[in-house]
Amino acid sequence: MANRWKNTLTERDITPEAAYLDRRRFIGAGIGLGLMGLAGTARSETLEPNPWEDITQYNNFYEFGTGKDDPARNAHTLTTDPWTVRIDGLVDKPGEYAFEDIMNAMTVEERIYRFRCVEAWSMVIPWNGFELADLLAMAGVQSGAKYVAFETLYRPEEMPGQRFPVLKWPYVEGLRLDEAMHPLTIMATGIYGKDIPNQNGAPLRLVVPWKYGFKSIKSVVRITLTDTQPPTAWNTALGSEYGFYSNVNPQVDHPRWSQASERVIGGGLFARKQPTLMFNGYEEEVASLYAGMDLRENY
Ligand SMILES: Nc1nc2c(c(=O)[nH]1)N[C@H]1C(S)=C(S)[C@@H](COP(=O)(O)O)O[C@H]1N2
Ligand SMILES: [Mo]
């Protein structure tokens, strides 16, 4: 897959994945930790990314069907060029931003993040993307803004799942402004240095690594700054099970299953289980956002 956007190019466009993984081990040895910045690697452990196949063949993207392999099979129908993102609400410069213009203004970097679905499975994904805070700064956040609302494309001709009322379409999500501005929160445009595949939310999707995967809304076409908490797709569908915050929390179980551990994707039938970490391992970075809050109440 060729890169469409010049500044999404990384060294891995010319480096085979195997060499890339070697470099990761090198970094794990303690050299180049500075590179990782806030990418959650302050913890001593080194994250080993899942292979490309895991990340792009096992997906949740209900606009293309509810089976894990449906998105990979069906998402080729999605047209991602041209693409615009409407940024509106409480911003100084509302408007339709062309994806190319966004990419030219943003600095794309690599973030290797844990990714934990509310269904109790997880992967490690090497995203390429930019901080959401930088995009919001470009639009100029006004002082009255308290929340950020996100919306996925609604295009049933290309998204066959939208012909069925599985969720209320379009898929919507939301963050508190401080969560949206946190440096760990990114808009991802690539994986392993390649353009993000359609099934993973091309051409740009949110990634909030300390929250359950469904908060990381795909194929975003609209971002709205508001002063009231916006509705979210899964909360609207089943509010008793999916809250607005949806922070990864091994101590607060889903009403129908435990969140204490997770199945690591890969490894087939003998898939490994591992304990789930508070805030998905990003506690040091984000716990202060929720100081004094009852996380059981605010699930
Ligand atoms: N628009 C949209 N965004 C979505 C979803 C979806 O169905 N539609 N699924 C969510 C869920 S439940 C998860 S776990 C992640 C999966 O992302 P991945 O397929 O890139 O791993 O996307 C999230 N974003
Ligand atoms: Mo999920």
XYZ file of C-alpha atoms and ligand atoms in Angstrom:
324
model
C 0.000 0.000 0.000
C 1.507 3.305 -1.039
C 1.430 6.377 1.121
C -0.843 9.051 -0.237
C 0.388 11.745 2.090
C 3.946 12.880 1.993
C 4.356 13.579 5.677
C 3.023 10.233 6.786
C 6.189 8.683 5.390
C 8.345 7.095 8.012
C 11.504 5.062 7.842
C 9.370 1.937 7.772
C 8.225 2.718 4.259
C 11.657 1.490 3.275
C 12.288 -0.893 6.160
C 10.786 -4.356 6.215
C 8.645 -5.159 9.214
C 11.129 -7.704 10.572
C 13.877 -5.107 10.747
C 11.384 -2.764 12.349
C 10.669 -5.293 15.065
C 14.405 -5.662 15.627
C 14.657 -1.945 16.113
C 11.905 -2.187 18.708
C 13.973 -4.717 20.639
C 16.919 -2.359 20.377
C 14.841 0.418 21.878
C 13.685 -2.007 24.533
C 17.309 -2.428 25.559
C 17.145 1.125 26.805
C 18.566 3.040 23.859
C 16.357 5.633 22.271
C 13.782 5.767 25.038
C 13.697 9.500 24.494
C 12.091 8.835 21.116
C 9.034 7.434 22.752
C 8.123 10.600 24.590
C 4.745 10.265 26.245
C 3.899 7.071 24.383
C 3.322 5.193 27.576
C 6.668 3.450 27.678
C 7.751 5.038 30.916
C 6.904 1.609 32.300
C 9.898 -0.675 32.162
C 8.178 -3.218 29.902
C 8.610 -3.066 26.130
C 5.501 -3.328 24.011
C 5.720 -5.861 21.212
C 3.291 -4.822 18.475
C 0.908 -7.405 17.034
C 1.595 -8.345 13.430
C -0.135 -6.421 10.636
C -2.436 -9.405 10.010
C -3.895 -9.408 13.539
C -4.477 -5.673 13.488
C -6.134 -5.570 10.070
C -8.094 -8.862 10.019
C -9.712 -8.824 13.461
C -11.789 -5.677 13.673
C -14.866 -4.033 15.076
C -16.420 -1.641 12.553
C -20.151 -2.281 12.609
C -20.717 -0.080 9.562
C -19.252 -3.058 7.648
C -20.880 -5.883 9.608
C -20.722 -7.273 13.123
C -18.343 -10.209 12.503
C -14.665 -9.727 13.325
C -13.691 -10.521 9.733
C -16.497 -8.498 8.099
C -14.648 -5.149 8.069
C -11.568 -6.622 6.355
C -13.808 -8.233 3.748
C -16.229 -5.353 3.166
C -14.455 -2.067 3.856
C -12.818 -1.871 0.424
C -16.079 -0.227 -0.723
C -15.304 2.883 1.300
C -14.135 5.935 -0.674
C -11.657 7.877 1.450
C -10.449 10.361 -1.129
C -11.651 13.125 -1.150
C -12.235 13.393 2.597
C -13.129 16.377 4.697
C -13.572 16.851 8.435
C -16.096 19.421 9.566
C -14.873 21.144 12.704
C -17.583 23.266 14.283
C -19.303 24.377 17.439
C -17.304 26.443 19.936
C -14.268 27.115 17.725
C -12.838 30.294 16.232
C -12.429 28.842 12.750
C -15.304 26.489 11.980
C -15.362 24.880 8.565
C -14.735 21.927 6.289
C -11.085 20.941 6.560
C -9.695 18.875 3.681
C -7.769 15.833 4.861
C -4.729 16.907 2.808
C -4.693 20.314 4.495
C -4.917 18.716 7.925
C -2.022 16.380 7.090
C 0.098 19.241 5.829
C -0.448 21.152 9.054
C 0.071 18.273 11.491
C 3.184 16.459 12.647
C 2.762 12.713 12.251
C 4.621 10.506 14.667
C 4.558 6.891 15.777
C 2.739 5.808 18.929
C 2.861 2.188 20.028
C -0.195 1.763 22.236
C -1.993 -0.994 24.048
C -5.509 -1.340 22.677
C -8.154 -2.913 24.938
C -11.673 -3.674 23.694
C -14.548 -3.741 26.179
C -15.105 -7.333 24.976
C -11.958 -8.288 26.943
C -9.456 -8.767 24.142
C -6.362 -6.696 23.447
C -3.569 -5.990 21.003
C -0.570 -3.680 20.749
C -0.791 -1.378 17.730
C 1.932 0.822 16.204
C -0.121 3.812 15.105
C 1.015 6.788 13.099
C -0.871 9.935 13.878
C -0.928 13.401 15.373
C -2.168 14.771 18.650
C -5.819 15.735 18.660
C -4.810 18.802 20.703
C -2.887 20.122 17.679
C -5.905 19.775 15.411
C -8.151 21.478 17.960
C -5.607 24.279 18.317
C -5.733 24.779 14.550
C -9.489 25.365 14.782
C -9.138 27.537 17.893
C -11.025 26.176 20.900
C -13.222 28.795 22.560
C -13.293 29.266 26.313
C -16.852 27.942 26.732
C -15.994 24.519 25.250
C -16.127 21.615 27.703
C -16.582 18.530 25.489
C -15.635 17.278 22.054
C -18.144 15.299 19.959
C -17.076 13.061 17.058
C -19.039 11.606 14.174
C -18.272 8.816 11.696
C -19.195 9.047 8.029
C -22.813 8.133 7.226
C -22.867 6.601 3.744
C -25.029 3.457 3.564
C -24.197 2.984 -0.160
C -20.619 2.250 0.873
C -21.190 1.051 4.429
C -23.544 -1.910 4.155
C -23.882 -2.320 7.930
C -25.622 1.062 8.086
C -28.617 -0.514 6.330
C -29.354 -2.384 9.567
C -30.389 -0.701 12.835
C -27.646 -2.375 14.892
C -26.650 1.036 16.250
C -28.100 4.496 15.720
C -26.174 5.829 12.723
C -23.967 7.701 12.337
C -21.689 6.280 15.044
C -20.916 9.093 17.486
C -18.487 9.465 20.373
C -17.394 12.098 22.839
C -14.639 13.134 25.227
C -14.329 15.702 27.939
C -12.142 18.547 26.663
C -9.267 17.710 29.025
C -9.306 14.092 27.795
C -9.305 15.299 24.201
C -6.381 17.649 24.884
C -4.298 14.992 26.645
C -1.054 14.283 24.744
C -1.820 10.542 24.616
C -4.984 11.242 22.583
C -4.262 11.021 18.885
C -5.927 10.989 15.506
C -4.402 7.971 13.773
C -3.760 8.026 10.045
C -1.435 5.053 9.726
C -0.370 1.681 11.103
C 3.175 0.312 10.733
C 4.004 3.401 8.670
C 1.378 2.634 6.023
C -1.874 4.494 5.419
C -4.456 3.212 7.854
C -6.518 0.479 6.172
C -10.229 1.144 5.624
C -11.212 -1.516 8.151
C -9.225 0.300 10.845
C -10.954 3.629 10.204
C -9.402 5.335 7.173
C -8.409 7.977 6.575
C -8.363 9.176 10.182
C -9.746 7.870 13.443
C -9.502 8.726 17.101
C -7.283 6.664 19.429
C -7.668 7.078 23.209
C -5.466 4.304 24.604
C -6.676 4.349 28.227
C -10.326 3.873 27.255
C -12.187 0.856 25.892
C -11.801 0.511 22.130
C -15.280 1.683 21.224
C -14.348 5.234 22.270
C -11.769 5.251 19.448
C -14.239 6.230 16.729
C -13.301 5.470 13.126
C -13.476 7.350 9.807
C -14.237 10.693 11.433
C -16.023 13.374 9.379
C -17.075 15.789 12.094
C -15.631 17.171 15.320
C -17.813 19.527 17.359
C -16.790 21.515 20.431
C -19.696 21.797 22.853
C -20.538 22.909 26.376
C -22.685 19.859 27.138
C -21.799 16.152 27.310
C -22.509 14.682 23.872
C -24.345 11.394 23.245
C -22.241 8.344 22.387
C -23.303 5.439 20.161
C -22.867 2.593 22.647
C -24.298 4.553 25.559
C -27.370 5.354 23.458
C -27.704 1.688 22.450
C -27.186 0.157 25.919
C -26.631 2.788 28.579
C -26.627 0.373 31.513
C -23.548 -1.381 30.088
C -21.587 1.365 28.310
C -20.989 4.680 30.005
C -19.611 7.980 28.748
C -16.199 7.543 30.368
C -15.453 3.905 29.582
C -11.991 4.019 31.090
C -10.284 0.642 31.112
C -10.683 -0.542 34.697
C -10.033 -4.112 35.865
C -11.946 -3.392 39.088
C -15.223 -2.453 37.445
C -16.718 -5.412 35.621
C -19.029 -5.229 32.664
C -22.501 -6.348 33.876
C -22.117 -9.540 31.826
C -18.412 -10.369 32.130
C -15.250 -9.687 34.099
C -12.851 -6.944 33.029
C -10.051 -8.219 35.269
C -8.195 -9.950 32.434
C -8.003 -9.921 28.659
C -7.375 -12.324 25.790
C -4.312 -11.340 23.780
C -5.145 -11.458 20.068
C -2.797 -13.756 18.143
C -1.726 -17.208 19.066
C -4.904 -18.873 17.771
C -6.626 -21.402 19.994
C -4.057 -21.056 22.734
C -4.492 -17.299 22.998
C -2.770 -15.980 26.065
C -4.676 -14.256 28.857
C -3.136 -11.417 30.801
C -4.303 -9.206 33.648
C -5.905 -5.948 32.572
C -4.084 -2.848 33.800
C -5.755 0.183 35.381
C -6.345 2.786 32.638
C -4.894 0.141 30.310
C -1.410 0.790 31.662
C -1.559 4.587 31.334
C -2.477 5.277 34.949
C 0.563 7.420 35.605
C -0.314 9.667 32.683
C -4.082 9.990 33.074
C -5.219 9.167 36.630
C -5.132 12.856 37.589
C -7.894 13.562 35.056
C -10.274 11.593 37.282
C -9.091 12.673 40.733
C -11.967 12.572 43.193
C -14.329 10.866 40.759
C -16.128 7.628 41.594
C -15.053 5.428 38.689
C -17.775 2.876 39.429
C -20.428 5.561 39.205
C -18.769 7.156 36.185
C -18.240 3.957 34.191
N -17.398 4.147 13.496
C -17.037 3.123 14.280
N -15.962 3.258 15.076
C -15.587 2.216 15.865
C -16.326 1.009 15.886
C -17.447 0.912 15.031
O -18.161 -0.110 14.974
N -17.766 1.971 14.232
N -15.937 -0.014 16.736
C -15.161 0.374 17.925
C -14.652 -0.779 18.663
S -15.762 -1.653 19.603
C -13.322 -1.103 18.681
S -12.724 -2.332 19.687
C -12.371 -0.402 17.794
C -11.660 -1.422 16.916
O -10.624 -0.811 16.202
P -9.702 -1.707 15.261
O -10.603 -2.499 14.373
O -8.842 -0.742 14.530
O -8.910 -2.596 16.166
O -12.998 0.560 16.949
C -14.021 1.318 17.554
N -14.463 2.357 16.660
Mo -14.497 -2.690 21.186
